[in-house]
Coordinates of C-alpha atoms in Angstrom, one line a residue:
Chain M
X1 CA 153.6 247.1 239.5
X2 CA 153.2 243.1 239.8
X3 CA 149.2 241.8 240.2
X4 CA 148.4 241.2 243.8
X5 CA 145.6 239.5 245.4
X6 CA 143.6 241.9 248.3
X7 CA 141.1 241.2 250.9
X8 CA 139.3 243.3 253.5
X9 CA 137.5 241.7 256.6
X10 CA 135.1 244.0 258.6
X11 CA 133.7 243.2 262.0
X12 CA 130.5 245.1 262.6
X13 CA 129.3 246.3 266.0
X14 CA 125.2 245.1 266.9
X15 CA 123.0 246.3 269.1
X16 CA 119.3 245.9 269.4
X17 CA 117.5 249.1 270.6
X18 CA 114.2 247.9 271.9
X19 CA 111.3 250.0 272.7
X20 CA 110.5 248.3 276.2
X21 CA 113.6 247.1 278.0
X22 CA 114.1 243.5 277.0
X23 CA 117.6 241.8 277.3
X24 CA 118.1 239.7 274.1
X25 CA 120.9 237.5 273.2
X26 CA 122.9 239.1 270.2
X27 CA 123.1 235.4 269.0
X28 CA 119.8 235.2 268.1
X29 CA 119.7 238.8 266.6
X30 CA 122.4 237.8 264.4
X31 CA 120.6 234.3 263.8
X32 CA 117.6 236.6 262.2
X33 CA 120.0 238.7 260.2
X34 CA 121.7 235.9 258.7
X35 CA 118.4 234.2 257.7
X36 CA 118.0 236.9 255.2
X37 CA 121.2 236.1 253.6
X38 CA 121.4 232.6 253.6
X39 CA 118.2 230.8 253.1
X40 CA 117.1 227.3 254.9
X41 CA 119.5 227.1 257.6
X42 CA 121.1 228.7 260.5
X43 CA 124.8 229.1 259.1
X44 CA 127.2 230.8 261.1
X45 CA 129.8 230.5 258.1
X46 CA 128.8 231.0 254.7
X47 CA 130.0 232.3 251.1
X48 CA 127.7 234.3 249.1
X49 CA 127.3 234.5 245.3
X50 CA 129.7 237.5 244.9
X51 CA 132.2 235.1 246.3
X52 CA 132.6 237.1 249.7
X53 CA 132.2 235.3 253.1
X54 CA 129.8 236.2 256.0
X55 CA 130.2 234.6 259.4
X56 CA 129.7 235.2 263.3
X57 CA 133.1 235.9 264.6
X58 CA 134.7 236.0 267.8
X59 CA 132.2 238.4 270.2
X60 CA 129.2 237.6 268.3
X61 CA 129.9 240.3 265.6
X62 CA 128.7 239.9 262.0
X63 CA 131.9 239.7 260.0
X64 CA 132.0 240.3 256.2
X65 CA 135.1 239.0 254.2
X66 CA 135.3 240.5 250.4
X67 CA 136.3 238.0 247.6
X68 CA 139.7 237.9 246.4
X69 CA 140.2 241.4 244.3
X70 CA 143.0 242.1 242.1
X71 CA 142.4 245.8 242.1
X72 CA 141.5 248.4 244.7
X73 CA 138.5 250.1 242.9
X74 CA 136.8 246.7 243.0
X75 CA 137.8 246.2 246.6
X76 CA 136.2 249.4 247.8
X77 CA 133.0 248.2 246.0
X78 CA 133.0 244.7 247.5
X79 CA 133.4 246.3 251.1
X80 CA 130.6 248.9 250.3
X81 CA 128.4 245.9 249.4
X82 CA 128.9 244.1 252.9
X83 CA 127.2 246.9 254.4
X84 CA 124.6 246.8 252.1
X85 CA 124.1 243.0 252.4
X86 CA 123.8 243.6 256.3
X87 CA 121.8 246.6 255.7
X88 CA 119.1 244.8 253.5
X89 CA 118.7 242.1 256.2
X90 CA 117.6 244.3 259.0
X91 CA 113.7 245.0 258.0
X92 CA 112.9 240.9 258.3
X93 CA 115.1 240.5 261.3
X94 CA 113.2 243.3 263.3
X95 CA 110.2 241.7 261.8
X96 CA 111.0 238.2 263.5
X97 CA 111.7 240.0 266.7
X98 CA 108.2 241.6 266.5
X99 CA 106.5 238.2 265.9
X100 CA 108.3 237.6 269.4
X101 CA 106.6 240.7 270.8
X102 CA 109.8 242.5 270.8
X103 CA 109.5 246.0 269.4
X104 CA 112.7 247.8 268.3
X105 CA 115.7 248.5 266.1
X106 CA 118.7 246.6 265.5
X107 CA 121.8 248.8 264.6
X108 CA 124.9 247.8 262.8
X109 CA 128.1 249.7 263.1
X110 CA 131.0 249.7 260.9
X111 CA 133.5 251.2 263.7
X112 CA 136.0 249.4 266.0
X113 CA 135.1 250.4 269.5
X114 CA 132.1 250.4 271.9
X115 CA 131.3 252.7 274.7
X116 CA 133.3 250.6 277.4
X117 CA 136.5 250.4 275.4
X118 CA 136.1 246.8 273.8
X119 CA 137.3 247.0 270.2
X120 CA 136.7 244.7 267.1
X121 CA 138.6 245.0 263.7
X122 CA 139.1 245.7 260.3
X123 CA 141.6 243.3 258.7
X124 CA 143.3 243.7 255.8
X125 CA 145.0 240.9 253.6
X126 CA 147.6 241.0 251.1
X127 CA 148.9 238.1 249.4
X128 CA 152.8 238.0 249.1
X129 CA 155.4 236.0 247.8
X130 CA 157.1 233.4 250.4
X131 CA 160.6 233.8 249.1
X132 CA 161.6 237.2 250.8
X133 CA 162.7 237.9 254.1
X134 CA 159.5 238.6 256.0
X135 CA 161.0 240.1 258.9
X136 CA 163.0 242.6 256.8
X137 CA 159.9 243.8 255.1
X138 CA 158.3 244.2 258.4
X139 CA 160.9 246.5 259.5
X140 CA 160.2 248.5 256.6
X141 CA 156.5 248.4 257.0
X142 CA 156.2 249.5 260.4
X143 CA 157.0 253.3 260.2
X144 CA 154.4 253.3 257.4
X145 CA 151.6 251.5 259.6
X146 CA 152.5 254.0 262.3
X147 CA 152.0 257.0 260.2
X148 CA 149.4 256.3 257.5
X149 CA 146.6 256.9 260.2
X150 CA 146.6 260.4 259.2
X151 CA 144.8 259.7 256.1
X152 CA 143.2 256.2 257.1
X153 CA 141.7 256.8 260.7
X154 CA 138.1 256.8 261.1
X155 CA 138.5 259.4 264.1
X156 CA 137.1 258.9 267.7
X157 CA 136.2 261.2 270.9
X158 CA 137.7 259.4 273.9
X159 CA 137.8 260.7 277.5
X160 CA 141.6 260.5 278.6
X161 CA 142.1 261.6 282.4
X162 CA 139.0 263.5 282.7
X163 CA 139.1 265.2 279.5
X164 CA 137.8 264.4 276.3
X165 CA 140.3 264.4 273.4
X166 CA 139.8 263.7 269.5
X167 CA 141.9 260.6 268.3
X168 CA 142.7 260.3 264.6
X169 CA 142.2 256.4 264.8
X170 CA 140.0 254.2 266.8
X171 CA 142.4 251.4 266.8
X172 CA 145.6 252.8 267.8
X173 CA 145.0 253.0 271.4
X174 CA 144.5 249.3 271.5
X175 CA 147.7 248.4 269.8
X176 CA 150.3 246.9 272.3
X177 CA 153.1 245.1 270.1
X178 CA 155.2 245.6 266.8
X179 CA 154.6 241.9 265.8
X180 CA 152.4 239.2 267.0
X181 CA 150.4 236.2 266.3
X182 CA 147.3 237.1 268.4
X183 CA 144.6 239.2 267.2
X184 CA 142.6 239.4 270.5
X185 CA 144.9 239.6 273.6
X186 CA 148.1 241.7 272.3
X187 CA 147.3 243.5 269.1
X188 CA 150.3 244.5 267.0
X189 CA 151.1 246.5 264.2
X190 CA 151.7 243.7 262.2
X191 CA 150.1 240.4 262.7
X192 CA 151.9 237.1 261.8
X193 CA 149.1 235.1 260.8
X194 CA 149.9 233.3 257.6
X195 CA 147.1 231.8 255.9
X196 CA 147.7 232.4 252.3
X197 CA 144.5 230.5 251.0
X198 CA 146.9 229.6 248.5
X199 CA 149.9 227.5 247.3
X200 CA 151.8 228.2 250.6
X201 CA 154.9 227.4 248.7
X202 CA 155.1 230.3 246.6
X203 CA 152.6 232.6 248.9
X204 CA 152.3 233.7 252.3
X205 CA 149.5 236.3 253.8
X206 CA 150.4 239.8 255.1
X207 CA 147.5 240.2 257.8
X208 CA 147.3 244.0 259.2
X209 CA 145.2 244.5 262.2
X210 CA 146.3 248.1 263.0
X211 CA 143.8 249.8 260.6
X212 CA 140.2 251.1 261.4
X213 CA 137.0 250.2 259.5
X214 CA 136.2 253.0 257.0
X215 CA 133.0 254.7 255.8
X216 CA 134.4 256.9 253.4
X217 CA 135.0 255.0 249.9
X218 CA 138.1 257.4 249.4
X219 CA 139.7 256.5 252.6
X220 CA 139.6 252.8 252.0
X221 CA 140.7 253.3 248.6
X222 CA 144.0 255.0 249.9
X223 CA 144.1 252.8 252.9
X224 CA 144.6 249.6 250.7
X225 CA 146.2 251.6 247.7
X226 CA 149.0 253.1 249.3
X227 CA 149.7 250.1 251.5
X228 CA 149.7 247.7 248.2
X229 CA 152.6 250.5 246.7
X230 CA 154.8 250.5 249.5
X231 CA 154.6 246.5 249.9
X232 CA 155.2 246.1 246.2
X233 CA 158.2 248.7 246.7
X234 CA 159.8 247.1 249.4
X235 CA 159.6 243.8 248.0
X236 CA 161.3 244.8 244.9
X237 CA 164.1 246.3 247.3
X238 CA 163.3 250.0 247.2
X239 CA 163.7 250.5 250.8
X240 CA 164.2 253.6 252.9
X241 CA 167.3 253.8 255.1
X242 CA 167.1 254.6 258.4
X243 CA 163.2 254.9 258.8
X244 CA 162.9 252.7 261.6
X245 CA 161.3 254.2 265.0
X246 CA 162.4 254.2 268.1
X247 CA 159.3 253.1 269.7
X248 CA 156.4 252.4 267.0
X249 CA 153.6 251.5 269.7
X250 CA 154.4 254.6 271.4
X251 CA 154.5 256.6 268.3
X252 CA 151.1 255.5 266.8
X253 CA 149.5 256.6 270.0
X254 CA 151.2 259.7 270.2
X255 CA 150.2 260.4 266.5
X256 CA 146.7 259.4 266.8
X257 CA 146.2 261.9 269.6
X258 CA 147.2 264.9 267.7
X259 CA 145.1 265.8 264.8
X260 CA 146.7 269.0 264.2
X261 CA 149.3 266.1 262.9
X262 CA 152.3 268.3 264.3
X263 CA 153.7 265.8 266.7
X264 CA 157.1 264.4 266.1
X265 CA 158.1 261.3 266.9
X266 CA 161.7 259.8 267.5
X267 CA 163.5 257.7 264.9
X268 CA 166.0 255.1 266.1
X269 CA 168.8 257.1 264.3
X270 CA 167.9 260.2 266.8
X271 CA 166.0 262.3 264.2
X272 CA 162.4 263.6 265.3
X273 CA 159.8 263.7 262.3
X274 CA 156.1 264.2 262.1
X275 CA 153.8 261.5 260.2
X276 CA 153.5 263.7 257.2
X277 CA 157.5 263.9 256.9
X278 CA 157.6 260.2 257.3
X279 CA 155.1 259.8 254.8
X280 CA 156.6 262.0 252.3
X281 CA 159.7 259.6 252.7
X282 CA 157.6 256.6 251.3
X283 CA 155.7 258.6 248.7
X284 CA 159.3 259.9 247.3
X285 CA 160.4 256.2 247.1
X286 CA 157.1 254.9 245.5
X287 CA 157.5 257.5 243.0
X288 CA 160.9 256.4 242.3
X289 CA 159.9 252.9 242.3
X290 CA 156.8 253.4 240.0
X291 CA 158.8 255.4 237.4
X292 CA 160.9 252.4 236.9
X293 CA 158.6 249.4 237.0
X294 CA 155.3 251.3 235.7
X295 CA 151.8 251.3 236.7
X296 CA 148.3 250.9 235.7
X297 CA 145.6 254.1 235.8
X298 CA 144.5 253.4 239.2
X299 CA 148.0 252.9 241.0
X300 CA 148.8 256.1 239.4
X301 CA 145.8 257.7 240.5
X302 CA 146.5 256.5 244.1
X303 CA 150.1 258.2 243.8
X304 CA 148.7 261.2 242.7
X305 CA 146.3 261.4 245.7
X306 CA 148.6 260.4 248.2
X307 CA 151.0 263.0 247.2
X308 CA 148.3 265.5 246.9
X309 CA 147.0 264.8 250.2
X310 CA 149.7 265.2 252.2
X311 CA 150.4 268.4 251.3
X312 CA 146.8 269.3 252.2
X313 CA 147.2 267.6 255.2
X314 CA 150.4 269.8 256.2
X315 CA 148.6 272.9 255.2
X316 CA 145.3 272.3 257.1
X317 CA 144.2 268.8 258.0
X318 CA 140.5 270.1 257.7
X319 CA 141.0 270.5 253.9
X320 CA 140.3 266.8 253.7
X321 CA 136.6 267.0 255.0
X322 CA 135.2 265.3 251.8
X323 CA 137.7 262.5 251.7
X324 CA 139.0 261.3 255.0
X325 CA 136.9 259.5 257.7
X326 CA 138.5 261.4 260.8
X327 CA 138.4 264.7 259.3
X328 CA 134.9 264.2 257.7
X329 CA 133.6 263.3 260.9
X330 CA 135.6 265.8 263.2
X331 CA 134.1 268.8 260.8
X332 CA 130.7 267.5 261.5
X333 CA 131.0 267.1 265.3
X334 CA 132.8 270.6 265.2
X335 CA 130.1 272.1 263.3
X336 CA 127.4 270.7 265.5
X337 CA 129.1 271.8 268.6
X338 CA 129.6 275.1 267.1
X339 CA 125.7 275.8 266.1
X340 CA 124.4 274.2 269.5
X341 CA 127.2 275.9 271.7
X342 CA 128.1 272.4 273.4
X343 CA 131.3 270.4 274.1
X344 CA 132.7 267.1 273.5
X345 CA 131.1 265.8 276.5
X346 CA 127.4 266.5 275.0
X347 CA 125.7 263.1 274.7
X348 CA 124.5 264.0 271.3
X349 CA 128.1 264.9 270.2
X350 CA 129.3 261.4 271.3
X351 CA 126.1 259.8 269.4
X352 CA 127.3 261.6 266.5
X353 CA 130.7 259.8 266.6
X354 CA 129.0 256.5 266.9
X355 CA 126.1 257.3 264.6
X356 CA 128.4 258.2 261.6
X357 CA 129.2 254.7 261.4
X358 CA 125.6 253.4 261.2
X359 CA 124.9 251.2 257.9
X360 CA 121.6 252.1 257.7
X361 CA 121.3 254.7 255.0
X362 CA 118.3 256.4 256.3
X363 CA 120.2 256.8 259.9
X364 CA 123.8 256.6 259.2
X365 CA 125.4 260.2 259.5
X366 CA 127.9 258.9 256.8
X367 CA 125.0 258.7 254.6
X368 CA 123.6 261.7 255.5
X369 CA 126.5 263.7 254.0
X370 CA 126.6 261.3 251.0
X371 CA 122.9 262.6 250.3
X372 CA 124.0 266.0 250.6
X373 CA 126.6 265.3 248.2
X374 CA 129.4 266.5 250.6
X375 CA 131.6 263.6 250.2
X376 CA 133.8 262.6 247.1
X377 CA 133.3 258.8 245.8
X378 CA 135.2 256.2 244.2
X379 CA 132.6 253.9 243.2
X380 CA 128.8 254.5 242.0
X381 CA 125.7 252.9 243.8
X382 CA 125.3 250.6 240.6
X383 CA 128.9 249.2 241.3
X384 CA 128.0 248.7 244.7
X385 CA 124.6 246.7 243.8
X386 CA 126.3 244.7 241.2
X387 CA 129.0 243.5 244.0
X388 CA 126.4 242.3 246.3
X389 CA 125.4 239.6 243.9
X390 CA 128.3 239.2 241.4
X391 CA 131.6 238.2 241.9
X392 CA 134.7 239.8 240.8
X393 CA 135.3 238.7 237.0
X394 CA 139.1 238.3 237.3
X395 CA 140.1 236.2 240.3
X396 CA 139.2 232.8 241.8
X397 CA 136.1 234.3 243.4
X398 CA 134.4 234.0 240.0
X399 CA 134.6 230.6 240.2
X400 CA 133.1 230.3 243.8
X401 CA 130.6 232.8 242.7
X402 CA 129.6 231.1 240.0
X403 CA 129.5 227.7 241.5
X404 CA 127.1 228.7 244.6
X405 CA 124.8 230.4 242.1
X406 CA 124.5 227.1 240.4
X407 CA 124.0 225.0 243.7
X408 CA 121.6 227.5 244.8
X409 CA 119.5 227.4 241.5
X410 CA 119.5 223.7 241.6
X411 CA 118.7 223.9 245.1
X412 CA 121.6 221.6 246.2
X413 CA 123.4 221.5 249.6
X414 CA 127.2 222.6 249.2
X415 CA 130.3 223.0 251.2
X416 CA 132.7 225.6 249.9
X417 CA 136.0 227.4 251.5
X418 CA 138.3 229.6 250.0
X419 CA 140.5 227.0 248.3
X420 CA 137.5 224.3 247.5
X421 CA 134.1 223.6 246.3
X422 CA 132.0 220.4 246.8
X423 CA 128.4 219.5 245.8
X424 CA 127.0 217.2 248.5
X425 CA 125.3 214.2 247.9
X426 CA 125.9 212.1 244.7
X427 CA 128.5 214.0 243.2
X428 CA 130.9 214.7 245.9
X429 CA 134.1 215.3 244.0
X430 CA 136.2 218.3 245.8
X431 CA 137.0 220.8 243.5
X432 CA 140.3 222.2 244.3
X433 CA 140.9 226.1 243.4
X434 CA 144.5 226.8 244.8
X435 CA 145.5 229.8 242.6
X436 CA 143.5 232.9 243.3
X437 CA 144.6 234.6 240.3
X438 CA 142.7 232.0 238.2
X439 CA 139.1 233.0 237.3
X440 CA 138.3 230.0 235.2
X441 CA 138.1 226.2 236.4
X442 CA 137.0 223.6 234.0
X443 CA 135.1 221.1 236.5
X444 CA 133.1 223.9 237.5
X445 CA 132.3 224.9 233.9
X446 CA 131.6 221.2 232.9
X447 CA 129.2 220.6 236.0
X448 CA 127.1 223.8 235.1
X449 CA 127.2 222.9 231.3
X450 CA 126.4 218.9 231.9
X451 CA 123.2 220.0 234.2
X452 CA 121.9 222.4 231.8
X453 CA 122.3 219.5 229.1
X454 CA 120.7 217.2 231.2
X455 CA 117.9 219.5 231.7
X456 CA 117.3 219.9 228.1
X457 CA 116.8 216.0 227.7
X458 CA 115.0 215.1 230.9
Chain F
X1 CA 145.3 291.4 236.2
X2 CA 143.0 293.2 233.9
X3 CA 140.1 291.6 235.2
X4 CA 141.2 292.8 238.8
X5 CA 141.3 296.2 237.6
X6 CA 137.9 296.0 236.1
X7 CA 136.5 294.9 239.3
X8 CA 138.2 297.8 241.5
X9 CA 136.8 300.4 239.1
X10 CA 133.5 298.8 239.2
X11 CA 133.6 298.9 243.0
X12 CA 134.6 302.4 243.3
X13 CA 131.1 304.0 243.8
X14 CA 130.2 301.6 246.5
X15 CA 133.3 302.6 248.5
X16 CA 131.8 305.7 249.3
X17 CA 130.3 304.6 252.8
X18 CA 134.1 303.4 253.5
X19 CA 133.4 299.8 253.2
X20 CA 136.5 297.5 252.1
X21 CA 135.2 296.5 249.0
X22 CA 135.6 292.3 249.0
X23 CA 134.0 292.6 252.5
X24 CA 130.2 292.3 251.4
X25 CA 130.9 289.2 249.0
X26 CA 133.2 287.4 252.0
X27 CA 130.0 288.1 254.4
X28 CA 127.7 286.9 251.6
X29 CA 129.8 283.7 251.3
X30 CA 130.0 283.3 255.2
X31 CA 126.2 283.8 255.2
X32 CA 125.8 281.1 252.7
X33 CA 128.0 278.4 254.5
X34 CA 126.4 279.3 257.8
X35 CA 122.9 278.6 256.3
X36 CA 123.9 275.5 254.9
X37 CA 125.6 274.3 258.0
X38 CA 122.2 275.3 260.0
X39 CA 120.4 273.0 257.6
X40 CA 122.7 270.3 258.2
X41 CA 122.5 270.4 261.9
X42 CA 119.1 270.6 261.5
X43 CA 119.0 267.3 259.3
X44 CA 121.5 265.6 262.0
X45 CA 118.9 266.2 264.8
X46 CA 116.3 264.6 262.5
X47 CA 118.1 261.3 262.5
X48 CA 119.7 261.2 265.9
X49 CA 118.7 258.5 268.0
X50 CA 116.3 259.8 270.9
X51 CA 117.7 259.6 274.1
X52 CA 121.4 259.8 273.0
X53 CA 123.2 259.5 276.6
X54 CA 121.3 256.2 277.0
X55 CA 121.9 255.0 273.5
X56 CA 125.6 255.2 273.5
X57 CA 125.8 253.9 277.2
X58 CA 124.0 251.0 276.2
X59 CA 126.6 250.5 272.8
X60 CA 128.6 247.9 274.5
X61 CA 130.0 244.8 272.5
X62 CA 132.2 242.0 273.3
X63 CA 135.6 242.4 272.2
X64 CA 136.3 240.9 268.9
X65 CA 139.8 240.3 266.9

């Protein structure tokens, strides 16, 4: 399988829970959080030494974009690093509020919905070749995105016409179109935003906004990993005949509403298949494809897990309670209800549904299960710790990370974006980095070298 | 196979009170799971925010992307 650049963006939910009742604008809290990450100013958009970007998004959400990664394991570590970076800012931000007489706690949630039905996203980005028929590829991708929620969903208890149901995916109920260019008004399965942050003649971006934010490392790993395999095989012409769904938007909602995974959805050719059966079609084609083109150990691991989990999902989905977010959370909520003799409408059960996603390690229920060794992992705490400050070593993110580290050490102001770097002031040359696969840059190396040379002889 | 036979043999004396032989083991396992579950639920209660209803109700965000 050919190399590819991947990136994940997460919009986090943010709330201040005051001990007294004082309304506080979220902008202010967000400002205090960012102070902990980027000293000296109130930046609403900043790149970090790990190559990632942190900024204030639509609706006053803190948003973290991973740096460019060229393998899925790295991506999981950098996604988790985003949670840790935000968490580490909380004590100082709470202290700042206390100085103003506001005592309480700030909570950051990595989920996709609030209690009013507002939604915010987790966006996946896959760099893809420009010279392919994008629309033909999306036709093949849509049934995959509609059905992959059975192992990528984050789960959500929702009241529908007076009765609470457990839905597999948080995002599925907010999807209204097959394809669209909008990310806020008419959310779609495939978004057509095309900013490759690279040579636009060679590349375009596949921007996916249909997925949930994931807490489980394995869920993120499988979400991006299986998508990467499917995208590659379709790009290379390994397509599945007659897989198109009659009504993908209806199907994504129907599948989401059935945790037993038995719901059949209609295909254009009249067949009715379950999500598991549709996923099997993709996994079989992926086998055929990877047997031919070959794959690295990570991709082979993804293929093996993908196939294995489809088998277990068809036996009993609850077997995935160490790996897949919606199952992990459902099992916890089921256990709680059983022990307490309460139902889905109990406020404590609804709180579990939310607090599973709290990024704070002492409060978050995902982290409680992790501490109890009840969950499987893909990366280690050390990997995540390293990913908080050190950029991926094999992509453009390394150049950016090294540059930012240098500028900060020299206390120099700088302007950085995905494709360029600039030191502000006397040395104002803009350094372009258009190729995300290239992890070295002569100009940046010279800059760092010349500066240490000057220091020796000063 | 051989192992199974051995186990059956061993269990024979216990069969006197008319109990099916694997039952105590299942019950034991069930008890263990139940204990673990009790412990977990206690731990969840320890970290759950006070006043669950108000907390959930106040969790309102502006819509994002």
